[in-house]
Amino acid sequence: MLLRRTVSPRADSEIFHRAMVGLALCAALIVLAPGYLTHRRVRVVATGAAGLARLASAAFVVGPRHGEAAETCLTVAGAVLLTVAHLRNRACCRACFTMI
């Protein structure tokens, strides 16, 4: 017997968004932590942490309280910060390896 899920589309998107935040957190830790150990640039890690904090607060705090528009704005801001951190991390790591 197949059971139908009685979950609203909004709840499905919330579950997906929260799962993606968890995935982004894992990916950022896997990439940014070793990068920091290589180049020791705190600003790169701080930018990544700020991006992750925005993504998490969008999914867990802002979205449920203030609606989808506010959640989207904060998610985009977090994604931009996380992208900047990854690009800067990559540049710093490359600079470290070219000096060796």
mmCIF file of C-alpha atoms in Angstrom:
data_model
loop_
_atom_site.group_PDB
_atom_site.id
_atom_site.type_symbol
_atom_site.label_atom_id
_atom_site.label_comp_id
_atom_site.label_asym_id
_atom_site.label_seq_id
_atom_site.Cartn_x
_atom_site.Cartn_y
_atom_site.Cartn_z
ATOM 1 C CA MET A 1 0.000 0.000 0.000
ATOM 2 C CA LEU A 2 1.385 3.372 -1.009
ATOM 3 C CA LEU A 3 1.046 6.167 1.446
ATOM 4 C CA ARG A 4 0.573 9.608 0.013
ATOM 5 C CA ARG A 5 2.501 12.399 1.561
ATOM 6 C CA THR A 6 0.276 15.176 2.810
ATOM 7 C CA VAL A 7 2.949 17.821 2.946
ATOM 8 C CA SER A 8 2.483 21.220 1.401
ATOM 9 C CA PRO A 9 4.825 22.391 -1.389
ATOM 10 C CA ARG A 10 6.137 25.064 0.991
ATOM 11 C CA ALA A 11 7.119 22.414 3.553
ATOM 12 C CA ASP A 12 8.898 20.413 0.848
ATOM 13 C CA SER A 13 10.884 23.480 -0.200
ATOM 14 C CA GLU A 14 11.744 24.177 3.444
ATOM 15 C CA ILE A 15 13.079 20.642 3.888
ATOM 16 C CA PHE A 16 15.070 20.979 0.672
ATOM 17 C CA HIS A 17 16.450 24.383 1.684
ATOM 18 C CA ARG A 18 17.517 23.127 5.099
ATOM 19 C CA ALA A 19 19.173 20.071 3.540
ATOM 20 C CA MET A 20 21.055 22.325 1.120
ATOM 21 C CA VAL A 21 22.259 24.520 3.999
ATOM 22 C CA GLY A 22 23.656 21.399 5.651
ATOM 23 C CA LEU A 23 25.350 20.382 2.407
ATOM 24 C CA ALA A 24 26.799 23.890 1.947
ATOM 25 C CA LEU A 25 28.128 23.828 5.500
ATOM 26 C CA CYS A 26 29.872 20.498 4.926
ATOM 27 C CA ALA A 27 31.315 21.608 1.584
ATOM 28 C CA ALA A 28 32.563 24.897 3.025
ATOM 29 C CA LEU A 29 34.251 23.152 5.945
ATOM 30 C CA ILE A 30 35.881 20.637 3.628
ATOM 31 C CA VAL A 31 37.283 23.406 1.417
ATOM 32 C CA LEU A 32 37.844 26.421 3.657
ATOM 33 C CA ALA A 33 39.436 24.687 6.658
ATOM 34 C CA PRO A 34 42.375 23.151 4.744
ATOM 35 C CA GLY A 35 42.710 26.404 2.804
ATOM 36 C CA TYR A 36 43.024 28.358 6.029
ATOM 37 C CA LEU A 37 45.667 25.930 7.280
ATOM 38 C CA THR A 38 47.601 26.626 4.085
ATOM 39 C CA HIS A 39 47.376 30.419 3.819
ATOM 40 C CA ARG A 40 46.278 31.550 7.332
ATOM 41 C CA ARG A 41 44.025 34.323 6.011
ATOM 42 C CA VAL A 42 41.354 34.903 8.650
ATOM 43 C CA ARG A 43 39.377 37.222 6.367
ATOM 44 C CA VAL A 44 38.682 34.354 3.958
ATOM 45 C CA VAL A 45 37.267 32.164 6.718
ATOM 46 C CA ALA A 46 35.326 35.087 8.210
ATOM 47 C CA THR A 47 33.724 35.823 4.835
ATOM 48 C CA GLY A 48 32.786 32.170 4.425
ATOM 49 C CA ALA A 49 31.396 32.027 7.957
ATOM 50 C CA ALA A 50 29.331 35.169 7.323
ATOM 51 C CA GLY A 51 27.922 33.613 4.160
ATOM 52 C CA LEU A 52 27.070 30.368 5.936
ATOM 53 C CA ALA A 53 25.466 32.289 8.803
ATOM 54 C CA ARG A 54 23.255 34.139 6.343
ATOM 55 C CA LEU A 55 22.267 30.917 4.594
ATOM 56 C CA ALA A 56 21.434 29.230 7.897
ATOM 57 C CA SER A 57 19.506 32.187 9.287
ATOM 58 C CA ALA A 58 17.551 32.457 6.034
ATOM 59 C CA ALA A 59 16.523 28.803 6.234
ATOM 60 C CA PHE A 60 15.881 28.490 9.955
ATOM 61 C CA VAL A 61 14.910 31.962 11.209
ATOM 62 C CA VAL A 62 14.052 34.546 8.568
ATOM 63 C CA GLY A 63 12.046 32.323 6.213
ATOM 64 C CA PRO A 64 9.594 31.025 8.797
ATOM 65 C CA ARG A 65 9.157 34.437 10.452
ATOM 66 C CA HIS A 66 9.317 36.946 7.600
ATOM 67 C CA GLY A 67 8.338 35.034 4.488
ATOM 68 C CA GLU A 68 9.842 33.831 1.275
ATOM 69 C CA ALA A 69 10.959 37.203 -0.118
ATOM 70 C CA ALA A 70 13.111 37.975 2.916
ATOM 71 C CA GLU A 71 14.439 34.415 2.893
ATOM 72 C CA THR A 72 15.409 34.712 -0.769
ATOM 73 C CA CYS A 73 17.238 38.023 -0.261
ATOM 74 C CA LEU A 74 19.227 36.674 2.655
ATOM 75 C CA THR A 75 19.987 33.416 0.827
ATOM 76 C CA VAL A 76 21.355 35.308 -2.175
ATOM 77 C CA ALA A 77 23.484 37.516 0.094
ATOM 78 C CA GLY A 78 24.867 34.441 1.837
ATOM 79 C CA ALA A 79 25.577 32.697 -1.444
ATOM 80 C CA VAL A 80 27.454 35.733 -2.759
ATOM 81 C CA LEU A 81 29.602 35.912 0.389
ATOM 82 C CA LEU A 82 30.293 32.195 0.233
ATOM 83 C CA THR A 83 31.286 32.471 -3.438
ATOM 84 C CA VAL A 84 33.636 35.367 -2.662
ATOM 85 C CA ALA A 85 35.201 33.335 0.152
ATOM 86 C CA HIS A 86 35.731 30.320 -2.101
ATOM 87 C CA LEU A 87 37.275 32.416 -4.888
ATOM 88 C CA ARG A 88 39.544 34.228 -2.446
ATOM 89 C CA ASN A 89 40.494 30.934 -0.785
ATOM 90 C CA ARG A 90 41.427 29.491 -4.166
ATOM 91 C CA ALA A 91 43.524 32.532 -5.066
ATOM 92 C CA CYS A 92 45.321 32.461 -1.710
ATOM 93 C CA CYS A 93 46.030 28.734 -1.987
ATOM 94 C CA ARG A 94 47.389 29.147 -5.509
ATOM 95 C CA ALA A 95 49.638 31.990 -4.332
ATOM 96 C CA CYS A 96 50.981 29.770 -1.547
ATOM 97 C CA PHE A 97 51.795 26.950 -3.944
ATOM 98 C CA THR A 98 53.494 29.206 -6.499
ATOM 99 C CA MET A 99 55.811 30.576 -3.800
ATOM 100 C CA ILE A 100 57.057 27.105 -2.899
#
